[in-house]
Coordinates of C-alpha atoms and ligand atoms in Angstrom, one line a residue:
X18 CA 21.4 17.4 19.4
X19 CA 19.8 17.1 16.4
X20 CA 19.6 19.3 13.8
X21 CA 16.7 20.4 10.4
X22 CA 18.1 20.7 7.3
X23 CA 16.3 21.3 4.2
X24 CA 17.2 21.4 1.2
X25 CA 16.5 23.6 -1.7
X26 CA 16.9 19.9 -4.4
X27 CA 16.4 16.9 -4.8
X28 CA 20.7 16.3 -5.9
X29 CA 21.6 18.1 -2.6
X30 CA 18.5 16.4 -0.6
X31 CA 20.7 13.1 -1.7
X32 CA 23.7 14.5 -0.6
X33 CA 22.6 14.9 3.2
X34 CA 21.4 11.9 3.2
X35 CA 24.5 9.6 1.6
X36 CA 26.1 11.4 4.1
X37 CA 26.2 11.2 8.1
X38 CA 23.4 9.8 10.7
X39 CA 20.7 11.1 9.0
X40 CA 17.3 10.4 8.5
X41 CA 14.8 12.2 5.3
X42 CA 11.4 13.8 7.1
X43 CA 8.6 14.4 4.4
X44 CA 4.9 14.7 6.3
X45 CA 6.7 13.6 10.7
X46 CA 2.6 11.7 10.4
X47 CA 4.9 9.2 11.4
X48 CA 9.2 10.0 12.5
X49 CA 6.9 12.5 15.7
X50 CA 5.3 9.7 16.9
X51 CA 9.2 7.5 16.4
X52 CA 10.9 10.2 17.5
X53 CA 8.2 10.9 21.0
X54 CA 9.6 6.8 21.3
X55 CA 13.4 7.3 21.8
X56 CA 14.5 6.5 18.3
X57 CA 16.3 8.5 15.4
X58 CA 17.3 11.0 17.9
X59 CA 20.4 11.1 17.3
X60 CA 19.5 11.7 13.6
X61 CA 19.5 15.0 11.6
X62 CA 16.5 15.3 10.3
X63 CA 16.7 16.1 6.5
X64 CA 12.7 18.0 5.7
X65 CA 11.7 17.5 2.0
X66 CA 9.2 20.7 1.6
X67 CA 10.5 22.8 -0.1
X68 CA 10.7 19.6 -3.2
X69 CA 8.0 20.7 -4.5
X70 CA 8.1 18.1 -6.9
X71 CA 7.6 15.9 -5.4
X72 CA 4.3 16.5 -5.2
X73 CA 1.5 15.5 -6.7
X74 CA -0.7 13.4 -9.9
X75 CA 0.9 13.4 -13.4
X76 CA -1.0 10.6 -16.0
X77 CA 2.0 10.1 -18.4
X78 CA 2.2 6.9 -21.1
X79 CA 3.2 4.2 -19.1
X80 CA 0.6 5.4 -16.8
X81 CA 0.2 7.5 -13.7
X82 CA 2.8 8.8 -11.7
X83 CA 2.0 9.7 -8.5
X84 CA 4.9 12.5 -6.3
X85 CA 6.4 11.0 -3.2
X86 CA 5.0 13.4 -1.0
X87 CA 1.9 13.6 -3.3
X88 CA -0.8 13.9 0.5
X89 CA -3.8 11.2 1.1
X90 CA -6.3 13.6 0.4
X91 CA -5.1 14.5 -3.0
X92 CA -4.9 11.1 -4.0
X93 CA -8.7 10.9 -2.7
X94 CA -9.6 13.6 -4.7
X95 CA -7.6 12.6 -8.0
X96 CA -8.5 9.1 -8.0
X97 CA -11.9 8.8 -6.7
X98 CA -13.6 6.5 -9.8
X99 CA -11.7 6.4 -11.3
X100 CA -11.2 3.0 -11.9
X101 CA -8.7 1.0 -10.4
X102 CA -7.1 3.8 -8.7
X103 CA -10.0 4.0 -7.5
X104 CA -9.5 1.0 -4.6
X105 CA -6.0 4.0 -3.6
X106 CA -8.9 6.2 -3.6
X107 CA -10.2 4.3 -0.8
X108 CA -6.6 3.3 1.3
X109 CA -6.1 7.1 1.5
X110 CA -9.5 7.9 2.6
X111 CA -9.7 5.6 5.5
X112 CA -6.7 5.7 6.8
X113 CA -6.3 8.3 10.0
X114 CA -7.9 11.0 10.2
X115 CA -8.3 14.9 8.7
X116 CA -5.6 15.7 10.2
X117 CA -2.8 12.8 9.8
X118 CA -4.2 13.2 5.6
X119 CA -3.5 16.2 6.0
X120 CA 0.5 16.0 6.3
X121 CA 0.9 12.5 5.6
X122 CA 2.2 10.8 2.0
X123 CA 2.6 7.9 0.4
X124 CA 6.3 7.9 0.8
X125 CA 5.8 7.9 4.4
X126 CA 3.4 5.6 3.8
X127 CA 5.3 2.7 2.1
X128 CA 8.6 3.9 3.6
X129 CA 7.3 3.1 7.4
X130 CA 6.7 -0.1 6.3
X131 CA 4.3 -0.9 8.6
X132 CA 2.8 -4.0 7.8
X133 CA -0.3 -2.0 8.8
X134 CA -0.1 0.3 6.3
X135 CA -2.7 1.4 4.4
X136 CA -1.8 2.1 1.0
X137 CA 0.9 -1.1 0.3
X138 CA -2.0 -3.5 -0.5
X139 CA -3.6 -1.6 -3.3
X140 CA -0.3 -0.3 -4.9
X141 CA 0.8 -4.4 -5.0
X142 CA -2.5 -4.9 -6.0
X143 CA -1.8 -2.4 -9.7
X144 CA 1.8 -3.6 -9.6
X145 CA 3.3 -0.1 -8.7
X146 CA 7.2 0.4 -9.1
X147 CA 9.5 2.8 -6.8
X148 CA 11.2 5.6 -8.7
X149 CA 14.7 5.6 -5.7
X150 CA 17.5 8.7 -6.3
X151 CA 21.1 8.5 -5.4
X152 CA 23.3 10.9 -6.2
X153 CA 24.9 8.2 -8.3
X154 CA 21.3 8.0 -10.1
X155 CA 18.2 6.7 -10.0
X156 CA 16.5 3.1 -10.5
X157 CA 12.8 2.0 -10.9
X158 CA 11.8 -1.3 -8.5
X159 CA 8.7 -3.3 -7.8
X160 CA 7.1 -2.3 -4.0
X161 CA 5.8 -6.2 -4.9
X162 CA 9.5 -7.3 -3.0
X163 CA 10.6 -3.7 -2.1
X164 CA 8.9 -4.3 2.0
X165 CA 11.3 -5.9 3.8
X166 CA 10.4 -6.9 7.1
X167 CA 8.5 -4.6 9.9
X168 CA 9.9 -0.6 9.4
X169 CA 11.9 -2.1 6.9
X170 CA 12.7 -1.6 3.1
X171 CA 15.2 -2.5 0.0
X172 CA 16.3 1.8 0.3
X173 CA 19.8 2.1 -0.1
X174 CA 21.8 4.5 2.5
X175 CA 21.6 8.3 0.6
X176 CA 17.9 7.1 -1.6
X177 CA 15.3 8.9 -1.8
X178 CA 12.0 7.9 -2.9
X179 CA 11.0 9.9 -5.5
X180 CA 7.5 9.4 -7.2
X181 CA 5.6 5.7 -7.3
X182 CA 4.4 4.6 -11.0
X183 CA 0.7 2.4 -11.5
X184 CA 0.7 1.1 -15.2
X185 CA -2.6 2.6 -16.9
X186 CA -4.9 -0.7 -16.2
X187 CA -7.6 -1.9 -17.9
X188 CA -9.5 -4.4 -15.0
X189 CA -11.8 -3.0 -11.8
X190 CA -9.5 -3.2 -7.9
X191 CA -11.0 -3.2 -4.0
X192 CA -9.9 -2.7 -0.9
X193 CA -10.9 -2.8 2.3
X194 CA -9.7 -2.8 5.8
X195 CA -11.0 -4.1 8.8
X196 CA -9.5 -2.7 11.9
X197 CA -11.2 -1.9 15.4
X198 CA -13.8 0.6 14.8
X199 CA -14.9 2.0 11.8
X200 CA -12.2 5.7 12.0
X201 CA -8.6 6.3 13.3
X202 CA -8.1 2.8 13.4
X203 CA -4.7 0.8 12.1
X204 CA -6.2 -2.4 9.8
X205 CA -6.3 -5.2 11.3
X206 CA -6.2 -7.4 8.6
X207 CA -5.9 -4.9 4.8
X208 CA -6.4 -6.1 1.5
X209 CA -6.8 -4.8 -2.5
X210 CA -8.2 -7.2 -5.1
X211 CA -7.6 -6.5 -8.5
X212 CA -9.3 -8.1 -10.9
X213 CA -9.7 -8.9 -14.9
X214 CA -12.4 -11.0 -16.5
X215 CA -13.5 -11.9 -19.3
X216 CA -16.5 -14.5 -20.5
X217 CA -16.8 -15.7 -16.8
X218 CA -12.5 -16.8 -16.2
X219 CA -10.1 -14.9 -14.4
X220 CA -8.1 -14.0 -17.7
X221 CA -5.2 -11.4 -14.6
X222 CA -5.3 -11.4 -10.8
X223 CA -3.7 -10.2 -7.9
X224 CA -4.4 -10.1 -3.8
X225 CA -2.7 -8.0 -1.7
X226 CA -2.7 -8.5 2.5
X227 CA -2.1 -6.3 5.0
X228 CA -1.1 -6.9 8.7
X229 CA -0.7 -11.0 8.1
X230 CA 1.9 -10.8 8.0
X231 CA 5.9 -8.6 8.6
X232 CA 5.5 -7.0 5.5
X233 CA 2.2 -6.8 2.8
X234 CA 2.6 -9.8 1.6
X235 CA 0.7 -10.7 -1.9
X236 CA -1.5 -14.0 -1.7
X237 CA -0.1 -15.9 -4.2
X238 CA -1.9 -19.5 -3.7
X239 CA -4.7 -18.0 -4.0
X240 CA -4.5 -16.2 -6.8
X241 CA -3.3 -19.4 -8.4
X242 CA -6.0 -21.4 -6.9
X243 CA -8.9 -18.2 -8.3
X244 CA -7.5 -19.0 -11.9
X245 CA -8.5 -22.3 -12.7
X246 CA -12.2 -21.2 -11.3
X247 CA -15.6 -20.6 -13.5
X248 CA -17.4 -17.2 -12.0
X249 CA -19.7 -19.5 -8.9
X250 CA -23.5 -19.9 -10.0
X251 CA -24.8 -20.8 -7.0
X252 CA -24.8 -20.2 -3.1
X253 CA -22.5 -23.5 -2.3
X254 CA -21.0 -23.1 -4.9
X255 CA -19.5 -20.0 -3.8
X256 CA -19.5 -21.8 0.0
X257 CA -17.5 -24.4 -2.1
X258 CA -14.8 -21.2 -2.8
X259 CA -14.3 -19.9 1.1
X260 CA -13.7 -23.1 2.1
X261 CA -10.7 -23.1 -0.9
X262 CA -9.5 -20.1 -1.0
X263 CA -8.7 -20.6 3.3
X264 CA -6.8 -23.5 2.5
X265 CA -5.1 -22.0 0.4
X266 CA -4.9 -18.7 2.2
X267 CA -2.9 -20.8 5.4
X268 CA 0.0 -21.4 2.3
X269 CA 0.1 -16.6 2.8
X270 CA -0.3 -15.6 5.3
X271 CA 0.7 -16.2 8.7
X272 CA -1.0 -13.6 11.3
X273 CA 0.7 -13.0 14.7
X274 CA -1.4 -12.7 17.6
X275 CA -1.3 -8.7 19.0
X276 CA -2.8 -6.5 20.9
X277 CA -5.2 -5.2 18.0
X278 CA -6.0 -9.3 17.3
X279 CA -6.0 -12.7 17.0
X280 CA -3.5 -14.1 14.0
X281 CA -7.3 -16.5 14.2
X282 CA -9.5 -14.3 14.0
X283 CA -7.7 -12.5 11.1
X284 CA -6.6 -15.2 9.3
X285 CA -10.8 -15.3 9.6
X286 CA -11.1 -11.1 8.1
X287 CA -9.0 -12.5 6.1
X288 CA -10.8 -14.6 4.5
X289 CA -13.9 -13.1 4.1
X290 CA -12.4 -10.2 3.3
X291 CA -10.5 -11.7 -0.1
X292 CA -14.5 -13.6 -1.3
X293 CA -16.2 -10.9 -0.5
X294 CA -13.6 -8.8 -3.0
X295 CA -13.6 -11.2 -5.4
X296 CA -17.0 -12.2 -5.5
X297 CA -18.5 -7.7 -5.9
X298 CA -15.4 -8.1 -8.6
X299 CA -16.7 -10.8 -10.9
X300 CA -20.4 -9.5 -10.3
X301 CA -19.3 -5.9 -11.9
X302 CA -17.5 -7.1 -14.4
X303 CA -20.4 -9.5 -15.2
X304 CA -22.6 -6.6 -15.9
Ligands
FAD16 C1 -2.4 9.3 14.9 C2 -2.3 8.4 13.8 C3 -3.0 7.8 12.9 C4 -2.4 7.1 11.3 N1 -3.3 6.4 11.3 C5 -2.6 5.2 10.3 C6 -3.5 5.0 9.1 O1 -4.8 4.7 9.7 N2 -3.5 4.0 8.1 C7 -1.1 3.4 8.1 O2 -1.5 3.9 6.8 N3 -0.8 5.0 8.5 C8 -1.6 5.4 9.4 N4 -0.3 6.0 10.9 C9 1.0 6.4 9.7 C10 0.9 7.3 8.4 O3 0.6 8.5 9.0 C11 1.5 7.4 7.6 O4 1.9 6.4 7.8 C12 1.8 8.5 6.7 O5 1.9 8.2 5.6 C13 3.6 9.2 6.9 O6 3.4 9.8 6.2 P1 4.7 10.7 6.4 O7 4.5 11.7 4.7 O8 4.3 11.7 7.9 O9 6.1 10.5 7.1 P2 7.6 11.3 7.9 O10 6.3 10.4 9.4 O11 7.9 12.8 7.4 O12 7.8 10.3 7.2 C14 8.0 8.6 7.6 C15 8.9 7.6 5.9 O13 9.3 7.4 5.9 C16 10.4 8.0 5.0 N5 9.9 9.4 3.8 C17 9.1 9.3 4.5 N6 9.0 10.1 2.8 C18 10.7 9.4 1.8 C19 10.8 10.0 0.6 N7 10.3 10.1 -0.2 N8 11.8 9.4 0.5 C20 12.6 8.1 1.8 N9 12.5 8.0 2.7 C21 11.0 8.6 2.7 C22 11.3 8.7 6.6 O14 12.5 9.2 6.5 C23 10.7 7.6 7.7 O15 12.0 6.9 7.9 C24 -0.8 7.1 11.0 C25 -0.1 7.9 12.2 C26 -0.4 8.7 13.5 C27 0.0 9.6 14.1

């Protein structure tokens, strides 16, 4: 029978996780469901809830530091209207229902490694860096490359995610999600776009898409395509751009059929959302 272990410090948590068959637990919104499905039943649970230093958001010289135990509610409260961080507030506001947003954490969202996790594309588009701590020290890794497959990340045994660092950005970002309904829906496709531009040309652009492959991913071909474009000045040119985005995205994503949607529907939605967000950002930046 599995036990619940409750560390009082990060060091103690790492020690507990480095030995035995154990799993970390933050808000338990995913872990509980996993256990209902029979996963982790043989593992002791290391609950991180006493580690108050892992909750909350700070502004430091190198950017925003978000504790891994920070809830979606707090993320929405702090980042709403805060430049490019508003995209993270938007993603947080669209996770589950009020109970999940009150309890679920950003760290749990990343470590669950669902291809549909809503905050992950935004973190990818904003070049977030993850701080991972173990008994032997600390390492910082980019979120781009950290997700390895459904339910799999590059975290090592005995490590915990302590915080997420997002560098300050001068551009703007947007997040959009399409699910089966407007609320309480897992994403069929979610997209985050970050853009900086000057004199009608894009100077920096990142696009990240969720639910379109085994992990959320960057759309590098589409980013490359858009960097060669000047802002379209007619509906015909926007239409041509739409067609080119559809071609470039075919190189970037390969969504599958599942109970929520077909792969071809997902691809069409992704084409439309990327165009929509890029257009909104391009036009917003023009003003
Ligand atoms: C009804 C319902 C609706 C949902 N809707 C959405 C949705 O719309 N969008 C969405 O993205 N998700 C959704 N989820 C999934 C889930 O709520 C989120 O992924 C949430 O962020 C998980 O966070 P948690 O703190 O509860 O993680 P937990 O369940 O506690 O942990 C999840 C995993 O992360 C690991 N982990 C957690 N924190 C750490 C850490 N600091 N260091 C190392 N490992 C850690 C745990 O070991 C576990 O493997 C939904 C879940 C439910 C039950």
